[in-house]
Amino acid sequence: MPTPLLFQSKLLCFSLLYLFTTLFLSLYASLYPTRCIFASLPLDPIQRTQFTYPTTYGEHKYAIPTVHSSCTSAIYFSDYGLILDEIKDLCRNSSSFSSGLRYLSEKGENFGGNFSAQKRKSYFNHSDDQMEIPCGFMKEFPVTDSDRVAMEDCREVVVVSAIFGDHDKIRQPKGLGAKTLELVCFFMFIDDSTLGGLNSHNILLNKEKEDSIGAWKIVRVHGQLPYKNSAMNGVIPKHLIHRLFPNSKFSIWLDAKLQLTVDPLLLIHSLVISTNSDLALSKHPYNIHTMEEAIATGRWRKWDDIESLKMQMEIYCENGLQPWTSKKLPYTTDVPDTALIIRRHGIGSNLFSCLLFNELEAFNPRDQLAFAYVRDLMTPKIKINMFEVQVFEHIAVEYRHNLKSVGQSSSSNSSKEGLLKTKRAIPKAVEGSGCESYLLKMWGED
């Protein structure tokens, strides 16, 4: 049996080794800023292939090359085993995840209620825990009872994605630790169009069997979907995860164009738990102000109805939206990249998700446009970790869609689009409106 002196000597050696390693990583990060993540690999990582696809499936979908060569803010991952135990303990302490929210349960012809701008804004101040707020599901979200039970049985961590309109390939996560699948559920929502695409490649032909593709549990959203627009149907699992998975304590939303390359437990611990955040997501690579994103949305035809975009921005400006300045710190930008969202389920992230969803239903599924409006005006405030885009490029690989978005149009809107093409054209287009002051402040001309 080791003597106390020998034990103390070993403990001192291990402490010095840990201190040296930490100092070395910090020095290395400052000298070599291209490294964005520093991590100990999961013990006994899963080596087997999650699923073998037919060679014809998604053969023309290529990864988009990364464009950022330097990293200004590296993140560190702790030991996988310690993270696994810590998240298990947190999930057992369910009281710390109580949402404190009551939802409107009335039924209607519309999935989200279709409330007016003033009615939606009236729910932003959630100082009364007894107040019921609209949060979708006023119309059926058509999934089977067995799928609903499986979703409710996911009680720790859930990773969610969706493919509506057969636009993407189902990609398997990489870098999973040996015990991650014991704690993390992977759910992929698909519609009938996507199911048809899978069947054409001889995938998921057995409809009687519980469906899974590798790590992903497949949930078929069948029949009449809540919205005609595929992107808007995708917004339901994207922003109402806490309602679809009411017992999960943490979640990660992953756009189907992304392939996760880092264990989800490492991401949750480093980007949400360690930073004491309600939610974590990447900054937009280029835009800082909401109006910049609105202009880009119109210019690049990300949403066809230019008049509705203008109306949306007018309503937001009239109701208090301001351009980003240092006064908004610790929020470092008004425009996120929402392709990957990491959440701690609780009153902060749940309320934010409900309020944001209501805005998307009122206007369009471009969630960057409503992001700052909801974030800045809601009470209580939400703690958001907006990490650097270089980190995002190191934790996921982005692929191109195979198909163009539904509704991409011809040049019929070119005259309207012209209003959004230059900096000088916009003040004339909105002269005398609620956004004139916003634009002048954004350009430093106020």
PDB file of C-alpha atoms in Angstrom, residues 13-156:
ATOM      1  CA  CYS A  13       3.348  15.511  -9.972  1.00  0.00           C
ATOM      2  CA  PHE A  14      -0.089  15.197 -11.506  1.00  0.00           C
ATOM      3  CA  SER A  15      -0.986  18.759 -10.437  1.00  0.00           C
ATOM      4  CA  LEU A  16       2.209  20.142 -11.968  1.00  0.00           C
ATOM      5  CA  LEU A  17       1.612  18.162 -15.155  1.00  0.00           C
ATOM      6  CA  TYR A  18      -1.953  19.521 -15.422  1.00  0.00           C
ATOM      7  CA  LEU A  19      -0.728  23.087 -14.811  1.00  0.00           C
ATOM      8  CA  PHE A  20       2.029  22.703 -17.402  1.00  0.00           C
ATOM      9  CA  THR A  21      -0.443  21.304 -19.968  1.00  0.00           C
ATOM     10  CA  THR A  22      -2.875  24.180 -19.404  1.00  0.00           C
ATOM     11  CA  LEU A  23      -0.129  26.791 -19.743  1.00  0.00           C
ATOM     12  CA  PHE A  24       1.211  25.072 -22.852  1.00  0.00           C
ATOM     13  CA  LEU A  25      -2.216  25.042 -24.534  1.00  0.00           C
ATOM     14  CA  SER A  26      -2.751  28.726 -23.713  1.00  0.00           C
ATOM     15  CA  LEU A  27       0.678  29.641 -25.106  1.00  0.00           C
ATOM     16  CA  TYR A  28       0.109  27.458 -28.170  1.00  0.00           C
ATOM     17  CA  ALA A  29      -3.260  29.121 -28.837  1.00  0.00           C
ATOM     18  CA  SER A  30      -1.671  32.574 -28.733  1.00  0.00           C
ATOM     19  CA  LEU A  31       1.219  31.600 -30.986  1.00  0.00           C
ATOM     20  CA  TYR A  32      -0.833  29.576 -33.461  1.00  0.00           C
ATOM     21  CA  PRO A  33      -4.244  31.257 -33.727  1.00  0.00           C
ATOM     22  CA  THR A  34      -5.431  29.017 -36.577  1.00  0.00           C
ATOM     23  CA  ARG A  35      -6.287  26.316 -34.021  1.00  0.00           C
ATOM     24  CA  CYS A  36      -9.830  26.973 -32.784  1.00  0.00           C
ATOM     25  CA  ILE A  37     -10.485  23.982 -30.567  1.00  0.00           C
ATOM     26  CA  PHE A  38      -8.304  22.190 -28.040  1.00  0.00           C
ATOM     27  CA  ALA A  39      -9.649  18.911 -26.751  1.00  0.00           C
ATOM     28  CA  SER A  40      -8.832  15.575 -25.262  1.00  0.00           C
ATOM     29  CA  LEU A  41     -10.344  12.979 -27.565  1.00  0.00           C
ATOM     30  CA  PRO A  42     -13.166  10.847 -26.120  1.00  0.00           C
ATOM     31  CA  LEU A  43     -11.973   7.663 -24.472  1.00  0.00           C
ATOM     32  CA  ASP A  44     -12.457   4.717 -26.823  1.00  0.00           C
ATOM     33  CA  PRO A  45     -14.203   6.750 -29.536  1.00  0.00           C
ATOM     34  CA  ILE A  46     -16.714   4.929 -31.711  1.00  0.00           C
ATOM     35  CA  GLN A  47     -14.739   3.678 -34.695  1.00  0.00           C
ATOM     36  CA  ARG A  48     -17.389   1.733 -36.576  1.00  0.00           C
ATOM     37  CA  THR A  49     -19.240   3.290 -39.512  1.00  0.00           C
ATOM     38  CA  GLN A  50     -22.675   4.426 -38.358  1.00  0.00           C
ATOM     39  CA  PHE A  51     -24.369   3.578 -41.645  1.00  0.00           C
ATOM     40  CA  THR A  52     -23.277   2.483 -45.118  1.00  0.00           C
ATOM     41  CA  TYR A  53     -25.073   4.456 -47.849  1.00  0.00           C
ATOM     42  CA  PRO A  54     -25.632   3.422 -51.463  1.00  0.00           C
ATOM     43  CA  THR A  55     -23.022   5.112 -53.654  1.00  0.00           C
ATOM     44  CA  THR A  56     -25.706   7.031 -55.548  1.00  0.00           C
ATOM     45  CA  TYR A  57     -27.140   8.700 -52.437  1.00  0.00           C
ATOM     46  CA  GLY A  58     -26.145  12.354 -52.299  1.00  0.00           C
ATOM     47  CA  GLU A  59     -23.282  11.823 -54.713  1.00  0.00           C
ATOM     48  CA  HIS A  60     -23.301  15.436 -55.958  1.00  0.00           C
ATOM     49  CA  LYS A  61     -23.351  17.134 -52.571  1.00  0.00           C
ATOM     50  CA  TYR A  62     -19.979  18.690 -51.842  1.00  0.00           C
ATOM     51  CA  ALA A  63     -18.611  20.283 -48.700  1.00  0.00           C
ATOM     52  CA  ILE A  64     -18.320  24.062 -48.747  1.00  0.00           C
ATOM     53  CA  PRO A  65     -14.692  25.096 -48.149  1.00  0.00           C
ATOM     54  CA  THR A  66     -13.954  27.151 -45.049  1.00  0.00           C
ATOM     55  CA  VAL A  67     -12.791  30.704 -45.645  1.00  0.00           C
ATOM     56  CA  HIS A  68     -11.408  31.834 -42.286  1.00  0.00           C
ATOM     57  CA  SER A  69      -7.707  31.169 -41.873  1.00  0.00           C
ATOM     58  CA  SER A  70      -7.240  32.508 -38.337  1.00  0.00           C
ATOM     59  CA  CYS A  71      -8.919  32.057 -34.983  1.00  0.00           C
ATOM     60  CA  THR A  72      -9.193  34.848 -32.444  1.00  0.00           C
ATOM     61  CA  SER A  73     -10.986  32.975 -29.674  1.00  0.00           C
ATOM     62  CA  ALA A  74     -10.148  29.305 -29.148  1.00  0.00           C
ATOM     63  CA  ILE A  75     -12.334  27.019 -27.031  1.00  0.00           C
ATOM     64  CA  TYR A  76     -11.147  24.235 -24.740  1.00  0.00           C
ATOM     65  CA  PHE A  77     -12.769  20.866 -24.096  1.00  0.00           C
ATOM     66  CA  SER A  78     -12.323  19.155 -20.749  1.00  0.00           C
ATOM     67  CA  ASP A  79     -11.797  15.430 -20.282  1.00  0.00           C
ATOM     68  CA  TYR A  80     -14.558  13.372 -21.899  1.00  0.00           C
ATOM     69  CA  GLY A  81     -15.076  11.149 -18.864  1.00  0.00           C
ATOM     70  CA  LEU A  82     -15.451  14.115 -16.501  1.00  0.00           C
ATOM     71  CA  ILE A  83     -17.870  15.833 -18.898  1.00  0.00           C
ATOM     72  CA  LEU A  84     -19.957  12.661 -19.195  1.00  0.00           C
ATOM     73  CA  ASP A  85     -20.297  12.383 -15.411  1.00  0.00           C
ATOM     74  CA  GLU A  86     -21.028  16.096 -14.946  1.00  0.00           C
ATOM     75  CA  ILE A  87     -23.803  16.164 -17.539  1.00  0.00           C
ATOM     76  CA  LYS A  88     -25.312  12.994 -16.079  1.00  0.00           C
ATOM     77  CA  ASP A  89     -25.409  14.644 -12.646  1.00  0.00           C
ATOM     78  CA  LEU A  90     -26.937  17.825 -14.069  1.00  0.00           C
ATOM     79  CA  CYS A  91     -29.642  15.873 -15.864  1.00  0.00           C
ATOM     80  CA  ARG A  92     -30.530  14.018 -12.679  1.00  0.00           C
ATOM     81  CA  ASN A  93     -31.106  17.341 -10.933  1.00  0.00           C
ATOM     82  CA  SER A  94     -34.257  18.049 -12.926  1.00  0.00           C
ATOM     83  CA  SER A  95     -35.325  20.977 -10.732  1.00  0.00           C
ATOM     84  CA  SER A  96     -32.633  23.174 -12.296  1.00  0.00           C
ATOM     85  CA  PHE A  97     -34.318  22.769 -15.715  1.00  0.00           C
ATOM     86  CA  SER A  98     -37.850  23.810 -14.790  1.00  0.00           C
ATOM     87  CA  SER A  99     -39.078  26.061 -17.600  1.00  0.00           C
ATOM     88  CA  GLY A 100     -41.637  27.976 -15.553  1.00  0.00           C
ATOM     89  CA  LEU A 101     -43.694  28.535 -18.710  1.00  0.00           C
ATOM     90  CA  ARG A 102     -47.369  27.924 -19.382  1.00  0.00           C
ATOM     91  CA  TYR A 103     -48.439  27.531 -22.996  1.00  0.00           C
ATOM     92  CA  LEU A 104     -51.678  28.470 -24.713  1.00  0.00           C
ATOM     93  CA  SER A 105     -53.431  25.199 -25.394  1.00  0.00           C
ATOM     94  CA  GLU A 106     -56.326  26.429 -27.508  1.00  0.00           C
ATOM     95  CA  LYS A 107     -56.861  24.863 -30.930  1.00  0.00           C
ATOM     96  CA  GLY A 108     -57.170  26.836 -34.148  1.00  0.00           C
ATOM     97  CA  GLU A 109     -56.852  26.772 -37.901  1.00  0.00           C
ATOM     98  CA  ASN A 110     -53.261  28.017 -37.676  1.00  0.00           C
ATOM     99  CA  PHE A 111     -50.351  26.156 -36.063  1.00  0.00           C
ATOM    100  CA  GLY A 112     -49.034  29.212 -34.208  1.00  0.00           C
ATOM    101  CA  GLY A 113     -52.121  31.368 -33.753  1.00  0.00           C
ATOM    102  CA  ASN A 114     -51.351  34.111 -36.301  1.00  0.00           C
ATOM    103  CA  PHE A 115     -51.357  36.932 -33.728  1.00  0.00           C
ATOM    104  CA  SER A 116     -50.938  40.640 -34.499  1.00  0.00           C
ATOM    105  CA  ALA A 117     -47.601  42.402 -33.918  1.00  0.00           C
ATOM    106  CA  GLN A 118     -48.833  44.128 -30.762  1.00  0.00           C
ATOM    107  CA  LYS A 119     -50.344  40.924 -29.388  1.00  0.00           C
ATOM    108  CA  ARG A 120     -47.084  39.040 -29.985  1.00  0.00           C
ATOM    109  CA  LYS A 121     -45.093  41.813 -28.324  1.00  0.00           C
ATOM    110  CA  SER A 122     -47.382  41.717 -25.279  1.00  0.00           C
ATOM    111  CA  TYR A 123     -45.886  38.334 -24.386  1.00  0.00           C
ATOM    112  CA  PHE A 124     -42.285  39.635 -24.409  1.00  0.00           C
ATOM    113  CA  ASN A 125     -42.446  40.679 -20.750  1.00  0.00           C
ATOM    114  CA  HIS A 126     -42.770  37.436 -18.844  1.00  0.00           C
ATOM    115  CA  SER A 127     -42.869  38.770 -15.304  1.00  0.00           C
ATOM    116  CA  ASP A 128     -46.026  36.795 -14.476  1.00  0.00           C
ATOM    117  CA  ASP A 129     -45.375  33.044 -14.241  1.00  0.00           C
ATOM    118  CA  GLN A 130     -49.116  32.385 -14.548  1.00  0.00           C
ATOM    119  CA  MET A 131     -49.360  34.013 -17.976  1.00  0.00           C
ATOM    120  CA  GLU A 132     -49.893  31.563 -20.820  1.00  0.00           C
ATOM    121  CA  ILE A 133     -47.868  32.269 -23.940  1.00  0.00           C
ATOM    122  CA  PRO A 134     -48.435  31.106 -27.522  1.00  0.00           C
ATOM    123  CA  CYS A 135     -45.839  28.561 -28.595  1.00  0.00           C
ATOM    124  CA  GLY A 136     -47.202  26.654 -31.567  1.00  0.00           C
ATOM    125  CA  PHE A 137     -49.142  23.362 -31.533  1.00  0.00           C
ATOM    126  CA  MET A 138     -52.535  25.000 -31.912  1.00  0.00           C
ATOM    127  CA  LYS A 139     -52.840  22.652 -34.861  1.00  0.00           C
ATOM    128  CA  GLU A 140     -51.616  19.059 -35.026  1.00  0.00           C
ATOM    129  CA  PHE A 141     -47.986  18.288 -35.807  1.00  0.00           C
ATOM    130  CA  PRO A 142     -48.579  14.948 -37.536  1.00  0.00           C
ATOM    131  CA  VAL A 143     -46.265  12.322 -36.054  1.00  0.00           C
ATOM    132  CA  THR A 144     -47.205   8.848 -34.866  1.00  0.00           C
ATOM    133  CA  ASP A 145     -47.973   8.038 -31.244  1.00  0.00           C
ATOM    134  CA  SER A 146     -44.973   5.699 -31.065  1.00  0.00           C
ATOM    135  CA  ASP A 147     -42.653   8.472 -32.266  1.00  0.00           C
ATOM    136  CA  ARG A 148     -44.182  10.864 -29.753  1.00  0.00           C
ATOM    137  CA  VAL A 149     -43.496   8.384 -26.938  1.00  0.00           C
ATOM    138  CA  ALA A 150     -39.888   7.970 -28.111  1.00  0.00           C
ATOM    139  CA  MET A 151     -39.456  11.753 -28.110  1.00  0.00           C
ATOM    140  CA  GLU A 152     -40.829  12.023 -24.580  1.00  0.00           C
ATOM    141  CA  ASP A 153     -38.519   9.211 -23.440  1.00  0.00           C
ATOM    142  CA  CYS A 154     -35.417  11.201 -24.425  1.00  0.00           C
ATOM    143  CA  ARG A 155     -34.576  12.615 -21.006  1.00  0.00           C
ATOM    144  CA  GLU A 156     -31.021  13.899 -21.147  1.00  0.00           C
TER     145      GLU A 156
END
